[in-house]
Coordinates of C-alpha atoms and ligand atoms in Angstrom, one line a residue:
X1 CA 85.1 224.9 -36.0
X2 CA 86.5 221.9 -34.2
X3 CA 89.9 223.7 -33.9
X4 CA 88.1 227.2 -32.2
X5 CA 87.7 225.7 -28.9
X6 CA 91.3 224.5 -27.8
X7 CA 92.6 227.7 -29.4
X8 CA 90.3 230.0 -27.5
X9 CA 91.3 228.3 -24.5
X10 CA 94.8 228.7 -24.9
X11 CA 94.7 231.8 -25.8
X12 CA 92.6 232.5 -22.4
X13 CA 95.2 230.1 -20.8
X14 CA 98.4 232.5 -21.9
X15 CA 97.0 235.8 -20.6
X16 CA 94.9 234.0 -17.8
X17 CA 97.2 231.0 -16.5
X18 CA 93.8 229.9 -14.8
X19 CA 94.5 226.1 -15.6
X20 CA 98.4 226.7 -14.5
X21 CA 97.0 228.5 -11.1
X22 CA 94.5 225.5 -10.6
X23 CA 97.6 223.1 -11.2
X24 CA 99.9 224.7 -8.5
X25 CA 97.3 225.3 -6.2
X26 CA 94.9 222.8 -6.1
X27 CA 96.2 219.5 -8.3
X28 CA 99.7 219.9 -8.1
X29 CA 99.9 220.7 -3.8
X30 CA 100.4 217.4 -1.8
X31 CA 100.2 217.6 2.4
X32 CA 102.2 215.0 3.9
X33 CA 99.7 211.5 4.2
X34 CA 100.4 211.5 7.4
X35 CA 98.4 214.8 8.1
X36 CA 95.4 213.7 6.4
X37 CA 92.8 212.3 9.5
X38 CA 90.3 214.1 11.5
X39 CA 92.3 217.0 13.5
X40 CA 94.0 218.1 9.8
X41 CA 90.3 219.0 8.4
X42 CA 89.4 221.8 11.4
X43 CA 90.8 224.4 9.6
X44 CA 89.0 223.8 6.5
X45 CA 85.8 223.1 8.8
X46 CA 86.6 226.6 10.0
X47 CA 86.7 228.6 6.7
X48 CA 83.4 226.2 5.5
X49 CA 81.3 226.9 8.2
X50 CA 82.7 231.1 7.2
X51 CA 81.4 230.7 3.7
X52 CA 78.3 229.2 5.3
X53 CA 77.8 231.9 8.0
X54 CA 78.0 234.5 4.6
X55 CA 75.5 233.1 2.6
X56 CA 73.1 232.5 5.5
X57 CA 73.6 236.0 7.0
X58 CA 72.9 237.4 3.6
X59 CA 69.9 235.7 3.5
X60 CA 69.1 237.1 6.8
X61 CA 69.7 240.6 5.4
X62 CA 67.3 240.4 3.3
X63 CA 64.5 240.6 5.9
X64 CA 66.6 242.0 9.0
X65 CA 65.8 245.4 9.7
X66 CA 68.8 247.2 12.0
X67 CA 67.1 249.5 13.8
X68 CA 65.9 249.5 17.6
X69 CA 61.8 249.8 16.6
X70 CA 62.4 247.2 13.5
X71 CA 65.4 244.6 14.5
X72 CA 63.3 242.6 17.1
X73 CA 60.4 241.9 15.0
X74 CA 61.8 241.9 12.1
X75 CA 63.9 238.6 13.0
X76 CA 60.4 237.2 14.7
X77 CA 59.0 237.6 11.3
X78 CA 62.2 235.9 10.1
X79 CA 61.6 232.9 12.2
X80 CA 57.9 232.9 12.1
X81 CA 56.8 233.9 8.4
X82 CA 59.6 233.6 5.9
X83 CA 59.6 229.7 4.2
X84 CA 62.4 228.5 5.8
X85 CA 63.7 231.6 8.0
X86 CA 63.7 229.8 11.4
X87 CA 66.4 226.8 9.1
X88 CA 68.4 229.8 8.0
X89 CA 68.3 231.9 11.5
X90 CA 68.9 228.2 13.2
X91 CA 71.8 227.7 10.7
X92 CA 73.5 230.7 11.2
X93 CA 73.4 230.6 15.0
X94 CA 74.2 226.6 15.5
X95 CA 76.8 227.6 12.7
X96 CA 78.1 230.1 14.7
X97 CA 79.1 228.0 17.8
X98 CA 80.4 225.3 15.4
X99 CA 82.5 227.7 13.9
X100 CA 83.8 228.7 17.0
X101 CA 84.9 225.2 18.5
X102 CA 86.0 224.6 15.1
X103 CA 88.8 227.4 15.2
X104 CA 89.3 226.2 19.5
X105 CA 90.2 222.8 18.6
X106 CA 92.2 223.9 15.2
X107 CA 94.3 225.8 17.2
X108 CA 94.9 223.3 20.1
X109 CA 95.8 220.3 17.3
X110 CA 98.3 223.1 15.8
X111 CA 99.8 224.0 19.7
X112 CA 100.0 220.1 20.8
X113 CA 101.6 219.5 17.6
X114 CA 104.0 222.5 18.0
X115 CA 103.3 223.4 14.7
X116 CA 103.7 226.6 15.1
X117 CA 107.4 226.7 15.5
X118 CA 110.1 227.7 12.9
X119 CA 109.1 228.8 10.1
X120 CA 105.4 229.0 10.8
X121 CA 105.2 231.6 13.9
X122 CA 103.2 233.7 11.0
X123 CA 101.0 231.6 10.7
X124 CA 100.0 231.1 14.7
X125 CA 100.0 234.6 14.8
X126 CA 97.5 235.4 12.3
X127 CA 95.3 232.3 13.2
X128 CA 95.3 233.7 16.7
X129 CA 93.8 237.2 15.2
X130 CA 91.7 234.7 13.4
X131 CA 90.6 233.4 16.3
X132 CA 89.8 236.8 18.2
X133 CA 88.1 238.3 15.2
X134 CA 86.0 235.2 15.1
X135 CA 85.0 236.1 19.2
X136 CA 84.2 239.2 18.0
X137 CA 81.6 238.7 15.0
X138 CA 80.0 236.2 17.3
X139 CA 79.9 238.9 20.2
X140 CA 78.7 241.6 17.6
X141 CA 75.7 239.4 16.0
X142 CA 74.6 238.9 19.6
X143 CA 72.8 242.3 19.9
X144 CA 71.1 242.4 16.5
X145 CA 68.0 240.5 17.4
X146 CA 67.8 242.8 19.9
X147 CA 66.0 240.6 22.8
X148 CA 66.6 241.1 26.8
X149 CA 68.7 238.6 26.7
X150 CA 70.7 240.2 23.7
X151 CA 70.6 243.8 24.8
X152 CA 71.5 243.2 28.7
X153 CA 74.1 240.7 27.8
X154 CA 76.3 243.1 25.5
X155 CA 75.4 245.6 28.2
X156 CA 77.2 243.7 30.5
X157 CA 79.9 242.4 28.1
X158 CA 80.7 246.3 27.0
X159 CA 80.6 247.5 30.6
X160 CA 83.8 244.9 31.5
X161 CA 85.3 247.9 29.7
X162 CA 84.9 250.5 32.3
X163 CA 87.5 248.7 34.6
X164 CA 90.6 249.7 31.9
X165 CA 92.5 252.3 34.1
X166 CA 92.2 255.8 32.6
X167 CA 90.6 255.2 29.4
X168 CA 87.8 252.8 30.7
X169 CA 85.4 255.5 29.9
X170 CA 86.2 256.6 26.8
X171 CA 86.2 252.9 25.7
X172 CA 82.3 252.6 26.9
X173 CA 80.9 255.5 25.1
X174 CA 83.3 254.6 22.0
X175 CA 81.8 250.9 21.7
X176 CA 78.4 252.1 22.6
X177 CA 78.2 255.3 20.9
X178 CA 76.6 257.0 24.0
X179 CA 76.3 255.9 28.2
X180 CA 73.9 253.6 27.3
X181 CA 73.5 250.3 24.7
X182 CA 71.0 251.9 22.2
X183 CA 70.6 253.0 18.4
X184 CA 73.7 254.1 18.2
X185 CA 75.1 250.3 19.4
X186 CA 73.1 248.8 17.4
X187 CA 74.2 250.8 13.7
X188 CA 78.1 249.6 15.1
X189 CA 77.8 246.5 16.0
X190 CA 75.7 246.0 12.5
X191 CA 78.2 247.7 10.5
X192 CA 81.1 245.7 12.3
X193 CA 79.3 242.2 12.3
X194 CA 78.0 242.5 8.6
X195 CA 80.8 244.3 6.6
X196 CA 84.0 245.5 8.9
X197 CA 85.0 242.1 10.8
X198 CA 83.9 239.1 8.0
X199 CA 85.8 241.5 5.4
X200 CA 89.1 241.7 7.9
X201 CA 88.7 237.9 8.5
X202 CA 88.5 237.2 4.6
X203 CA 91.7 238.9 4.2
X204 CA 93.4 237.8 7.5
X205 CA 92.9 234.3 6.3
X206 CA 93.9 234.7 2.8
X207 CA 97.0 236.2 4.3
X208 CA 96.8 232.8 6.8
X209 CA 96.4 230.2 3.8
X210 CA 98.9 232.2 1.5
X211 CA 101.5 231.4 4.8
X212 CA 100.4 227.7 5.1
X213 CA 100.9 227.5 1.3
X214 CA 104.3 228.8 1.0
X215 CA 106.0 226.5 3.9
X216 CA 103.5 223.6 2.9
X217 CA 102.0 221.8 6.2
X218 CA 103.9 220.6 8.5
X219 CA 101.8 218.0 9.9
X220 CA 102.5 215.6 13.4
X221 CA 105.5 216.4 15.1
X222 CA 107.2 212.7 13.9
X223 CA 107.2 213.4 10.4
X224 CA 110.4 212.9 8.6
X225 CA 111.6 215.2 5.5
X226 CA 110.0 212.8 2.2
X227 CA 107.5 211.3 4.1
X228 CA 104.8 210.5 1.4
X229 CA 102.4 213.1 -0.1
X230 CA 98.4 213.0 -0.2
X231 CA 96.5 215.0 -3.0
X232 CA 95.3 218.4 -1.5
X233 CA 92.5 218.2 -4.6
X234 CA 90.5 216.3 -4.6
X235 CA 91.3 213.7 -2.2
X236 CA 91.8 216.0 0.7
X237 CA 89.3 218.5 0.1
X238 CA 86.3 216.0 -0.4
X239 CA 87.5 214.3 3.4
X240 CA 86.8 217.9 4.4
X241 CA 83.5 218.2 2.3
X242 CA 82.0 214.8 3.7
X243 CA 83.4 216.0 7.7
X244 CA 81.0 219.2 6.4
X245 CA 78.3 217.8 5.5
X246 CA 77.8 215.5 8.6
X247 CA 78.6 218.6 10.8
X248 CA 75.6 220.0 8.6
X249 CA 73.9 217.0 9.5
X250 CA 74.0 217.0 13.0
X251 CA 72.9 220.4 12.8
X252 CA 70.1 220.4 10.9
X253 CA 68.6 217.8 13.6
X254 CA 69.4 219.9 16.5
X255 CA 67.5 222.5 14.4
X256 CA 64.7 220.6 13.8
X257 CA 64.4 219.1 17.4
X258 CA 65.8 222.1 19.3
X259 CA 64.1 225.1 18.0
X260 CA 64.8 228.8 19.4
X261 CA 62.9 229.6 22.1
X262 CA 60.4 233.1 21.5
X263 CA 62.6 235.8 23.6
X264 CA 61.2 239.1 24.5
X265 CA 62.4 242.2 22.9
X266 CA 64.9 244.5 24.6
X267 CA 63.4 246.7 27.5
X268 CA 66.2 248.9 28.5
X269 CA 64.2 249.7 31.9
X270 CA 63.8 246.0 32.7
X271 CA 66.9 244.4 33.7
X272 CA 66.6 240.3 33.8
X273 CA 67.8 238.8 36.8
X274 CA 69.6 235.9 35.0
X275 CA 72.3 237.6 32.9
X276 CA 75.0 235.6 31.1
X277 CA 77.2 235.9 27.8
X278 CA 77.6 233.1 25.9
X279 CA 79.8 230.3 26.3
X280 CA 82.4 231.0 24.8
X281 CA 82.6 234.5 27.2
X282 CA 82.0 232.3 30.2
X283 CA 85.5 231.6 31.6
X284 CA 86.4 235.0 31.2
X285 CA 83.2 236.1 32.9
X286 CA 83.5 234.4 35.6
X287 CA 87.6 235.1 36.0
X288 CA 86.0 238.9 36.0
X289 CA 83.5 237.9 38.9
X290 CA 86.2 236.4 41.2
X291 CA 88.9 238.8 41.0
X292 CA 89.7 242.1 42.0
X293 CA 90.5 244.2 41.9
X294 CA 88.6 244.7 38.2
X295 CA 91.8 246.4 36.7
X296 CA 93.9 243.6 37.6
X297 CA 91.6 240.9 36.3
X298 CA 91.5 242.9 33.1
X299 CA 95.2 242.9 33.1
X300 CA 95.8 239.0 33.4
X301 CA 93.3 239.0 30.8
X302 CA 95.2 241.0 28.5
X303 CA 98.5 239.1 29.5
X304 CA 97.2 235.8 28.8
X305 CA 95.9 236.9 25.4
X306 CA 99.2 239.0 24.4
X307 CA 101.4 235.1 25.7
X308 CA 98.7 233.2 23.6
X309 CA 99.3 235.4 20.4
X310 CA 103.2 235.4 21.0
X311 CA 103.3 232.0 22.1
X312 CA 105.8 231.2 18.9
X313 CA 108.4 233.5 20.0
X314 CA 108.4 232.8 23.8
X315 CA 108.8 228.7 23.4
X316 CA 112.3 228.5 22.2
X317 CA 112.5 224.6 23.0
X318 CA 113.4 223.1 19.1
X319 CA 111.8 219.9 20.6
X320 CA 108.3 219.5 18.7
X321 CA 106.8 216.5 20.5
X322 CA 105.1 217.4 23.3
X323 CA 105.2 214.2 24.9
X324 CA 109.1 214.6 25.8
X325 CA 108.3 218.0 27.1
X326 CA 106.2 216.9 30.4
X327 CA 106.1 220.0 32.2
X328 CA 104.7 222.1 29.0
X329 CA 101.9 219.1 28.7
X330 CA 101.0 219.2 32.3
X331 CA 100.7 223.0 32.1
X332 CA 98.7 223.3 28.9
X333 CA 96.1 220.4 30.4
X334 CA 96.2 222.1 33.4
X335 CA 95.1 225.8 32.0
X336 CA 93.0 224.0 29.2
X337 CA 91.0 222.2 32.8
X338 CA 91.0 226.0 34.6
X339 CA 89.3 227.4 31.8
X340 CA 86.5 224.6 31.6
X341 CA 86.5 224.9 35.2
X342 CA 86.1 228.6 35.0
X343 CA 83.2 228.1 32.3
X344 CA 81.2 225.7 34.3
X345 CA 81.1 228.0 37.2
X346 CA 80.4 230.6 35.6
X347 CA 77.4 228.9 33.8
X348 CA 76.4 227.7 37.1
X349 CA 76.8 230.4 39.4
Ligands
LIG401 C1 88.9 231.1 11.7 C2 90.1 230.8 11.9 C3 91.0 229.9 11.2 C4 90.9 229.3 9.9 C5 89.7 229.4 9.0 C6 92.1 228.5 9.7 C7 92.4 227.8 8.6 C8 93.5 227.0 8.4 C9 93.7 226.1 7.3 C10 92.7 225.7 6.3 C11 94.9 225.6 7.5 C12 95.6 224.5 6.6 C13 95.0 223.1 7.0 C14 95.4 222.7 8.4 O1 96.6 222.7 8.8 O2 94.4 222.3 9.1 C15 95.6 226.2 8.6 C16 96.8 225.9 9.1 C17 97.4 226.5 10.2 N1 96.7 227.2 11.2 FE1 94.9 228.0 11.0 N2 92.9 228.7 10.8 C18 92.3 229.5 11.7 C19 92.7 229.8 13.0 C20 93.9 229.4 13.5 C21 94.3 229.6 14.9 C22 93.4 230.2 16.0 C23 95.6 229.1 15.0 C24 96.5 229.1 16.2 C25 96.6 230.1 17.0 C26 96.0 228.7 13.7 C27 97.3 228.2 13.3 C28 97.6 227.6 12.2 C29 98.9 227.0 11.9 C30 100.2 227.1 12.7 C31 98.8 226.3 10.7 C32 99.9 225.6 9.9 C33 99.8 224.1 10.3 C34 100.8 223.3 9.5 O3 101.3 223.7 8.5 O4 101.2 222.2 10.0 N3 95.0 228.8 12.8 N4 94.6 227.1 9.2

């Protein structure tokens, strides 16, 4: 009997190579020690606060009802009458935003870091995706509770749209599944928020994490080849647990002391005066507002996004410290103060 247990579990071992995958993985992986502090535990912040947003939006799925008559009172109810809804609905939607910087400040550690040059301009590439997918599930949760401010702000945010030359149109009554935002808007941007765009974000990042894995992380741009290594498991992932849980701290206060305000529900005849995306939308709101013509804005839009996502190819500079390169650092400050800039007014005006 005493001899059954090791053998059945190398026997599992031999066809599984569970304990061997652990090893190489999680055990066995080492990131330089010098890429162990604060900025090196975004990314995992990112993917936590993901596995968070799942199980609390499936929890929300158990009383959401996705239908124009149902979806506003069924998230009142949420908030109102089920123990603990208004934690969970609060969790989801503070987790949201977190989520969001999370993945903003990743991203700007990896680009002032040039981390992104040879051989990882994969791995910018698909954490730029990352990043827009991430934009989008947070733009397509915004209708489902279905209040004015909900409905008039994707109205607006799908009607930037109509200024694409030719196929403007099309593009409205594609994303809105009629001239209007209605039922049909609300079935897409259910199916696309719940089951398309966290499905193509799980298997973006795996492709993301499967990249970081095979060139190992690079860390600050003064690392030297056989710098020393720092446990991945569990020395790493425990820093990025305990960063986790006082995120999830800080959260749960703002919950507690900053409850959502009751909304109205959606009146499609009714249009607010005060209508604003959120903040991530802002800058590009307002860029929309102040120039024209609307084509054109869309255009620059488009450009900046299509640089930002090829960014790896068009820097050919092998110089990785950023701080010998003063014309790149005062153009990235500058654009990164233009977009606050751009946000602010648009919050303001
Ligand atoms: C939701 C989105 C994202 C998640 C969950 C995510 C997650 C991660 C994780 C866990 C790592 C390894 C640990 C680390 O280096 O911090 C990583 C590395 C990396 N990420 Fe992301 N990421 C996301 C978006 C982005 C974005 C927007 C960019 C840039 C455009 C990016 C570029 C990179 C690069 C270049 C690395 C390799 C860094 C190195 O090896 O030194 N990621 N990502």
């Amino acid at each position: 009997m005493s001899g059954l247990f090791p053998k059945t579990a190398s026997w599992l071992e031999e066809r599984i190579g569970l304990g061997d995958l652990i090893k190489r993985t999680l055990t066995g992986y080492g990131i330089p020690a010098r890429a162990t502090g604060l900025p090196f535990c975004l990314g995992g912040l990112a993917i936590l606060f993901f596995l968070s947003q799942l199980l609390t939006g499936i929890l929300l799925l158990v009383h959401y009802v996705p239908t124009s008559a149902g979806a506003f009172h069924s998230v009142e109810r949420i908030t109102l009458e089920v123990p603990f809804g208004w934690f969970i609905r609060g969790l989801h939607s503070f987790g949201a935003t977190t989520m969001i910087i999370a993945v903003m400040l990743h991203a700007l550690r990896v680009f002032f870091f040039a981390e992104y040059k040879n051989p990882r301009e994969l791995h910018w590439v698909t954490g730029m995706i990352l990043l827009l997918l991430t934009l989008f599930l947070a733009f397509s949760g915004y209708l489902l509770p279905w209040t004015q401010l909900s409905y008039w702000g994707s109205t607006v945010g799908t009607e930037t749209l109509r200024d694409i030359p030719l196929i403007g149109e099309q593009c409205v009554q594609l994303v809105r599944g009629g001239t209007n935002v209605g039922e049909p808007t609300l079935h897409r941007f259910f199916a696309l928020h719940v089951v398309i765009l966290p499905l193509a974000f799980l298997g973006l990042f795996g492709i993301h994490i499967y990249f970081v894995r095979r060139t190992g992380q690079g860390g600050p741009p003064t690392i030297r080849p056989g710098e020393p290594k720092y446990p991945f498991f569990p020395n790493h992932v425990a820093k990025e647990l305990l960063v986790f849980a006082i995120v999830l701290f800080v959260l749960t206060l703002l919950i507690i002391f900053w409850p959502e305000v009751r909304e109205e529900p959606a009146d499609p005849f009714n249009t607010p005066k005060h209508i604003k995306p959120e903040w991530y939308f802002l800058p590009s709101y307002q860029f929309l507002k102040i120039v024209s013509p609307k084509w054109f804005a869309l255009l620059l839009q488009g450009l900046a996004v299509m640089v930002l996502v090829l960014w790896p190819f068009l820097d050919r500079s092998e110089e990785r410290d950023i701080r010998k390169r003063p014309l790149l650092l005062a153009f990235s400050i500058l654009a990164i103060l233009v977009v606050l800039g751009l946000g602010v007014w648009g919050h303001y005006s």
